[in-house]
mmCIF file of C-alpha atoms in Angstrom:
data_model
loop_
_atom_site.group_PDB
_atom_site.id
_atom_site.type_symbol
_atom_site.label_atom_id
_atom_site.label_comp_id
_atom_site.label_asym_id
_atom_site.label_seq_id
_atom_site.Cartn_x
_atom_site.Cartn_y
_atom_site.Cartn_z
ATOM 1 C CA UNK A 249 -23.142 -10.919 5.781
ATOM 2 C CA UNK A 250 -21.002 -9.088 3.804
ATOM 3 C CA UNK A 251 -20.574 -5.886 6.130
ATOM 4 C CA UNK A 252 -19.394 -8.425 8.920
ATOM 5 C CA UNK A 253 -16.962 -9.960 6.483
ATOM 6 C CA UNK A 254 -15.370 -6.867 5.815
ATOM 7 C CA UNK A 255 -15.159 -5.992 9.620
ATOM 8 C CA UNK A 256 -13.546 -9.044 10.146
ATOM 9 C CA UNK A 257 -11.245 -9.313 7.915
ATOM 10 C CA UNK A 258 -9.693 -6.534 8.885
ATOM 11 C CA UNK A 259 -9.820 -7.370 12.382
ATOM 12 C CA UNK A 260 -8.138 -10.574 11.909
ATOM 13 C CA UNK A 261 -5.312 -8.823 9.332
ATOM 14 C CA UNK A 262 -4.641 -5.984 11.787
ATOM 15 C CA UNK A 263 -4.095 -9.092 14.894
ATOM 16 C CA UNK A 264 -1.968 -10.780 12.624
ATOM 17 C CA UNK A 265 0.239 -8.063 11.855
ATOM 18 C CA UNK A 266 0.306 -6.240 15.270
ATOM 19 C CA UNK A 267 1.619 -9.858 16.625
ATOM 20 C CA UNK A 268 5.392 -9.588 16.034
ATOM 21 C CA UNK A 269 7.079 -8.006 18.338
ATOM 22 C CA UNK A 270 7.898 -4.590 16.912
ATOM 23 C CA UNK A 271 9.112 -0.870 18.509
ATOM 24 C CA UNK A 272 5.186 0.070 18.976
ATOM 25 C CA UNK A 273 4.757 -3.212 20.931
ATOM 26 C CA UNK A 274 8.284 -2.684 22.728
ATOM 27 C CA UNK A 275 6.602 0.868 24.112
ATOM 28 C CA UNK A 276 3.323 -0.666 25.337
ATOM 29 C CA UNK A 277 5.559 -3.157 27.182
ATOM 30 C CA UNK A 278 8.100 -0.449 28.411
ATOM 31 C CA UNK A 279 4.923 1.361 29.779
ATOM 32 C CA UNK A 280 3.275 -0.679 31.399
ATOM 33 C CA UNK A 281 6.395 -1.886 33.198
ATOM 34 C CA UNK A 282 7.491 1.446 34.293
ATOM 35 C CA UNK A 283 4.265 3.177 34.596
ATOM 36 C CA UNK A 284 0.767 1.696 34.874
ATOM 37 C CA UNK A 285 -1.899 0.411 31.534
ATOM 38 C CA UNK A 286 -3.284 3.350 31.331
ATOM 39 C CA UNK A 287 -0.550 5.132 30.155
ATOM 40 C CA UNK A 288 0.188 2.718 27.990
ATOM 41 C CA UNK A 289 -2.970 3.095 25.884
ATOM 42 C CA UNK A 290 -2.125 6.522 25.048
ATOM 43 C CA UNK A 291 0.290 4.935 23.021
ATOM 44 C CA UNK A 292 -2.082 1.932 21.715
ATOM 45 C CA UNK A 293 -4.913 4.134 20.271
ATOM 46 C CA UNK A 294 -3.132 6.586 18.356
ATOM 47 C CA UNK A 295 -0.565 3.899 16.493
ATOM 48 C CA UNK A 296 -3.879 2.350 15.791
ATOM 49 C CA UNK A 297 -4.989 5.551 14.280
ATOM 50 C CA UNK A 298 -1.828 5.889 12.294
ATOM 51 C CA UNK A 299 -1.671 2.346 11.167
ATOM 52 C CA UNK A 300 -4.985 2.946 9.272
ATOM 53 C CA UNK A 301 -3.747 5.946 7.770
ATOM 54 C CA UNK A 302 -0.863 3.607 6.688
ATOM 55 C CA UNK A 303 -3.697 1.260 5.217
ATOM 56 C CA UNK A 304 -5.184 3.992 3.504
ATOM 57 C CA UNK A 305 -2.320 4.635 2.090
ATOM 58 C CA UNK A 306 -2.100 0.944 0.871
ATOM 59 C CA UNK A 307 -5.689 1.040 -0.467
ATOM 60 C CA UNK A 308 -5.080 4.005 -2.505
ATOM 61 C CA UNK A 309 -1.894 3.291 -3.939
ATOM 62 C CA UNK A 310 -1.357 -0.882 -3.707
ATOM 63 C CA UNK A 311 -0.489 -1.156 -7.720
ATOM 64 C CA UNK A 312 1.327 2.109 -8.200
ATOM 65 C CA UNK A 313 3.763 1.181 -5.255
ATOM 66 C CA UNK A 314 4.004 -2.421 -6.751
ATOM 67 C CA UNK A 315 4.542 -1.540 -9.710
ATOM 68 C CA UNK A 316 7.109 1.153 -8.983
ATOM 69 C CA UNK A 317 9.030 -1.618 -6.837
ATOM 70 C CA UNK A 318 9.048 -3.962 -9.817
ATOM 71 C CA UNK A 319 10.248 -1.477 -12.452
ATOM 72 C CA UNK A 320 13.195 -0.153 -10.564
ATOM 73 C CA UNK A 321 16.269 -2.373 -9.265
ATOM 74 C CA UNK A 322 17.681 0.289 -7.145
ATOM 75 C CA UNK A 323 14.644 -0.042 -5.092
ATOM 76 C CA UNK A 324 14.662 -3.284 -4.427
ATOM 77 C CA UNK A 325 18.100 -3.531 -3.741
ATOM 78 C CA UNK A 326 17.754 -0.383 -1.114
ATOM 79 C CA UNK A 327 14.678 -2.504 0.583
ATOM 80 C CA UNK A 328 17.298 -5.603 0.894
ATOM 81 C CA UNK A 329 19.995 -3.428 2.434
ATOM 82 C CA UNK A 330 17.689 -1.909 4.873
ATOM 83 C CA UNK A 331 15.813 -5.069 5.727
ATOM 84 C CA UNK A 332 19.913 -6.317 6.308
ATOM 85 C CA UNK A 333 20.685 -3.559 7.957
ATOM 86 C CA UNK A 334 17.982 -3.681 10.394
ATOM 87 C CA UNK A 335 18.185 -7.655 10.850
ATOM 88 C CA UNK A 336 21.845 -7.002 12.280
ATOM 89 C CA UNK A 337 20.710 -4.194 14.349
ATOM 90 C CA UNK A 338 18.158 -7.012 16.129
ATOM 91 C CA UNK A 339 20.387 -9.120 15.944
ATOM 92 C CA UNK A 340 23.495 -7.273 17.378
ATOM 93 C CA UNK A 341 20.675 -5.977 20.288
ATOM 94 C CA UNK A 342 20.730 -2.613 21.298
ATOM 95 C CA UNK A 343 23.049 -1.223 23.933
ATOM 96 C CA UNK A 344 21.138 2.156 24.981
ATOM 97 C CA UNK A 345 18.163 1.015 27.376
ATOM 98 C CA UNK A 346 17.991 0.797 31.091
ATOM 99 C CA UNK A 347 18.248 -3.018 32.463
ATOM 100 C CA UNK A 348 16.129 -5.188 34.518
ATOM 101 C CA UNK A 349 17.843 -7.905 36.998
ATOM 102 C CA UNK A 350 17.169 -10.128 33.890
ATOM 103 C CA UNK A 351 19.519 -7.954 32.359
ATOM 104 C CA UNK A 352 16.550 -7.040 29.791
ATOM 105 C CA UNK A 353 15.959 -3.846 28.532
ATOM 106 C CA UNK A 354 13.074 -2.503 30.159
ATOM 107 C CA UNK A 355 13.064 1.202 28.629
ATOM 108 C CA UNK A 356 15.108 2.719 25.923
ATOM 109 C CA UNK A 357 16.968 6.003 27.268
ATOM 110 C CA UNK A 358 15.308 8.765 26.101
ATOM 111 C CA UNK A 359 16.805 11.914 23.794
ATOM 112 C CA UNK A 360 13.717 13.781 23.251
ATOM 113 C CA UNK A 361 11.143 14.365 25.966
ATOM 114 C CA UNK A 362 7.803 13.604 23.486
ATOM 115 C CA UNK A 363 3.781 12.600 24.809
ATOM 116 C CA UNK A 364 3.021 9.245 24.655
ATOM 117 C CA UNK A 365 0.230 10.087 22.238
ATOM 118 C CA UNK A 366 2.720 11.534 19.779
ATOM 119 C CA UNK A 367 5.458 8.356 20.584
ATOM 120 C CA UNK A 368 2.452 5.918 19.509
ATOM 121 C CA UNK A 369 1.737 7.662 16.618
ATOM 122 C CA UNK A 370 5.251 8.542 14.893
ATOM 123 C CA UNK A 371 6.030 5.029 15.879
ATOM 124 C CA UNK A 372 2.834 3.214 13.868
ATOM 125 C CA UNK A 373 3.052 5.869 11.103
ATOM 126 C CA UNK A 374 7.018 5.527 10.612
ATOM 127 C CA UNK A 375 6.600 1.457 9.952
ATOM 128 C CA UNK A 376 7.692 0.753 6.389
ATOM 129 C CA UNK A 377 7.015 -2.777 7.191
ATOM 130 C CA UNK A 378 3.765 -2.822 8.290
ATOM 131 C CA UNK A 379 3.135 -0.545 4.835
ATOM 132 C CA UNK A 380 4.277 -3.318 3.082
ATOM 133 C CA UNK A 381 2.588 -5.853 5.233
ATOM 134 C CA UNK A 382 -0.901 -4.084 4.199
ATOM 135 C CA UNK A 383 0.305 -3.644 0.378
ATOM 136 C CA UNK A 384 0.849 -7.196 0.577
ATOM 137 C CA UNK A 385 -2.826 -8.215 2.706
ATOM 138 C CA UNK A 386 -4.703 -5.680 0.395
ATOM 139 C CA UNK A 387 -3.617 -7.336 -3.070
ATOM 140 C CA UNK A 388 -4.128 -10.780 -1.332
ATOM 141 C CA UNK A 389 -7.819 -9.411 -0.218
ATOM 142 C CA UNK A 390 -8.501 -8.576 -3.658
ATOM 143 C CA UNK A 391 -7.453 -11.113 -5.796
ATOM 144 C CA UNK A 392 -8.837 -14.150 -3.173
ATOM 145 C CA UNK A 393 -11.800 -12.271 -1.272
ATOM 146 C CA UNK A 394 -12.859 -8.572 -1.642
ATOM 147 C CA UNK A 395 -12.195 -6.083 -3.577
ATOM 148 C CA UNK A 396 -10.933 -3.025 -1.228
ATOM 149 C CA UNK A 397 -9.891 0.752 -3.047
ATOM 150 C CA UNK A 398 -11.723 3.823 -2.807
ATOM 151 C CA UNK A 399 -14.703 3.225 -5.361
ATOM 152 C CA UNK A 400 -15.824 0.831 -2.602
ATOM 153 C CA UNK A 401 -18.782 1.961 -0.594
ATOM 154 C CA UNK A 402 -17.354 4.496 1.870
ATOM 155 C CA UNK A 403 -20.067 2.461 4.473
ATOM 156 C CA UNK A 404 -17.694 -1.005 3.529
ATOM 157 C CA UNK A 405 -14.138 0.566 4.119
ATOM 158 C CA UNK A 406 -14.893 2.336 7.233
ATOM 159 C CA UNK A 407 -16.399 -0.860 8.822
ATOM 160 C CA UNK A 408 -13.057 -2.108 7.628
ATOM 161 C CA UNK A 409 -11.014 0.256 9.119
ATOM 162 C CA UNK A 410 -12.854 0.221 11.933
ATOM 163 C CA UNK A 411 -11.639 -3.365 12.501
ATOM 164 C CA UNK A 412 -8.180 -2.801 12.039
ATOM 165 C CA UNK A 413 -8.942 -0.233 14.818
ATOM 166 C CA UNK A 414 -9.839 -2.267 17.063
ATOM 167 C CA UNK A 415 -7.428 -5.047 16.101
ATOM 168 C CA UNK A 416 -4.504 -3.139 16.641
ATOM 169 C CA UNK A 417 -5.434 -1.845 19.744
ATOM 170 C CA UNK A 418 -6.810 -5.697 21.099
ATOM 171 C CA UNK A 419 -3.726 -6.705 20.181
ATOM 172 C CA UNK A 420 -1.693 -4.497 21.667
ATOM 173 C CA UNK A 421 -3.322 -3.679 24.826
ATOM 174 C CA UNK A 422 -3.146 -7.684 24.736
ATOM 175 C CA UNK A 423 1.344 -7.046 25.026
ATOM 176 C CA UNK A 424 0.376 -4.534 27.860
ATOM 177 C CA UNK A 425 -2.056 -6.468 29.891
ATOM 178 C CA UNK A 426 0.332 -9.160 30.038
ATOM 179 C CA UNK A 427 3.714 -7.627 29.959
ATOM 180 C CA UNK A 428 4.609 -8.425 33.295
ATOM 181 C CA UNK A 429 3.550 -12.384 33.250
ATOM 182 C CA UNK A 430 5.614 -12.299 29.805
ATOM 183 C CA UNK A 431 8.965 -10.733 31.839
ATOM 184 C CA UNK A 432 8.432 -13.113 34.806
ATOM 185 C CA UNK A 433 7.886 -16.407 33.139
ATOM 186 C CA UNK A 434 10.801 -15.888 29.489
ATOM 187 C CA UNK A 435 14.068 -14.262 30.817
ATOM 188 C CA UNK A 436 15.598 -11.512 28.460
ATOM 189 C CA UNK A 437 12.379 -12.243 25.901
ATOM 190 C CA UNK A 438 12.222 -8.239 24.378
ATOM 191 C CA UNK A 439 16.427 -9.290 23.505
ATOM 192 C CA UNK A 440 15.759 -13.217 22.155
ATOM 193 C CA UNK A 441 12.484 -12.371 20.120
ATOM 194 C CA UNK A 442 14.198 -9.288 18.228
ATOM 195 C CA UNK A 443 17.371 -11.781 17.548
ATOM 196 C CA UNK A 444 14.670 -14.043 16.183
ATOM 197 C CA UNK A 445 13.229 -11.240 14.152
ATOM 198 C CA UNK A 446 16.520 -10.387 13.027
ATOM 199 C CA UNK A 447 17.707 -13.726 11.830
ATOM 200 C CA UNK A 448 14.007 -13.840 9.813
ATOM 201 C CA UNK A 449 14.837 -10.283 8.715
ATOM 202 C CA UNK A 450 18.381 -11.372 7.659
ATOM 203 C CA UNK A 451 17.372 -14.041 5.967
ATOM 204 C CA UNK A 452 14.553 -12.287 3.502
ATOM 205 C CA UNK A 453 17.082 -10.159 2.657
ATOM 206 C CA UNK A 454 19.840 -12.750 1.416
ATOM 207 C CA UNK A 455 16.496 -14.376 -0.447
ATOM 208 C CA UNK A 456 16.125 -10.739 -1.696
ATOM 209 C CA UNK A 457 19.690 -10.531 -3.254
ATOM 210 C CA UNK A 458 19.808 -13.950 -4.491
ATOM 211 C CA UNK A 459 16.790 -13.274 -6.271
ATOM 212 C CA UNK A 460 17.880 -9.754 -7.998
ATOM 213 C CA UNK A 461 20.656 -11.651 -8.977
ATOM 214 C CA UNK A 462 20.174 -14.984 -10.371
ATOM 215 C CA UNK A 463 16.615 -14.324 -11.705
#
């Protein structure tokens, strides 16, 4: 019972944080528009590799990297003004991308000529969010359910890691598989969920700086 639980649990964590619509999700999208599924799971499997090198990364070092928030200001000042920062970009929309007769942006114009194994990769593996998403699921996981770092049985974190595998890709190829129902039926929705993101994204921050400030 208990290797299932750890399977699932991070199954269910990597769904829940592979839902928003973020850049990775964007690509598989893009993709599978332009080009075919297929392609598009070059990028799927290896940002599911990197995201569990990014909750490796959380496992290891979930206190240090709390703790180092906590102690310094600057920090969490620097995470408000990027989380701003970013929230206006969303918000704002982004002007370089190549339009659909919904006038949505179907593919972002490209600079650098890269694989779509390496795209999926640098963009799960560049996520400071989702490192902080897992930061925040791993503490939660050990204070309320199990108790995840690397003195756990090597057996019980790779059937973990194994489910955020496969969650991240399920979830994903899930944005691919039905990228072209989700353009048909919601008008501009790649430009109104980002502005929704944004405003969320705005809005933590101002909570941020009124916290940092009053408290």
């Amino acid at each position: 019972m208990n290797l299932i639980t750890y399977f699932f649990l991070g199954l269910i964590a990597a769904i829940i944080g592979a839902l928003p619509l973020g850049t990775t999700n964007v690509a598989v999208i893009n993709t599978t528009i332009k080009e075919n599924i297929q392609s598009a799971l070059k990028i799927v499997y290896t940002a599911a590799l990197a995201e569990i090198i990014l909750v490796v990364l959380a496992i290891n070092f979930n206190m240090q990297i709390e703790n180092f928030v906590d102690m310094n200001v600057w920090l969490q000042y620097t995470i408000g003004f990027i989380l701003l920062s970013v929230g206006i970009i969303l918000l704002m929309g982004r002007k370089e991308c190549v339009k659909d007769k919904n006038e949505d942006c179907i593919i972002i114009k490209k600079r650098y000529n890269i694989s779509k194994q390496t795209l999926g990769f640098l963009l799960g593996l560049i996520n400071p969010t989702v490192l902080i998403y897992w930061i925040l699921v791993i503490s939660f996981l050990n204070k309320k359910m199990i108790y995840l770092n690397m003195t756990t049985g090597y057996f019980l974190l790779i059937l973990f890691l194994v489910g955020v595998f496969f969650g991240k890709v399920i979830t994903l190829y899930g944005y691919g598989k039905f990228s072209n129902i989700l353009k048909v039926k919601m008008k501009n929705i790649t430009t109104r969920i980002n502005r929704v993101i944004g405003v969320l994204l705005i809005c933590i921050s101002i909570f941020q700086f009124t916290k940092l400030i009053y408290y």
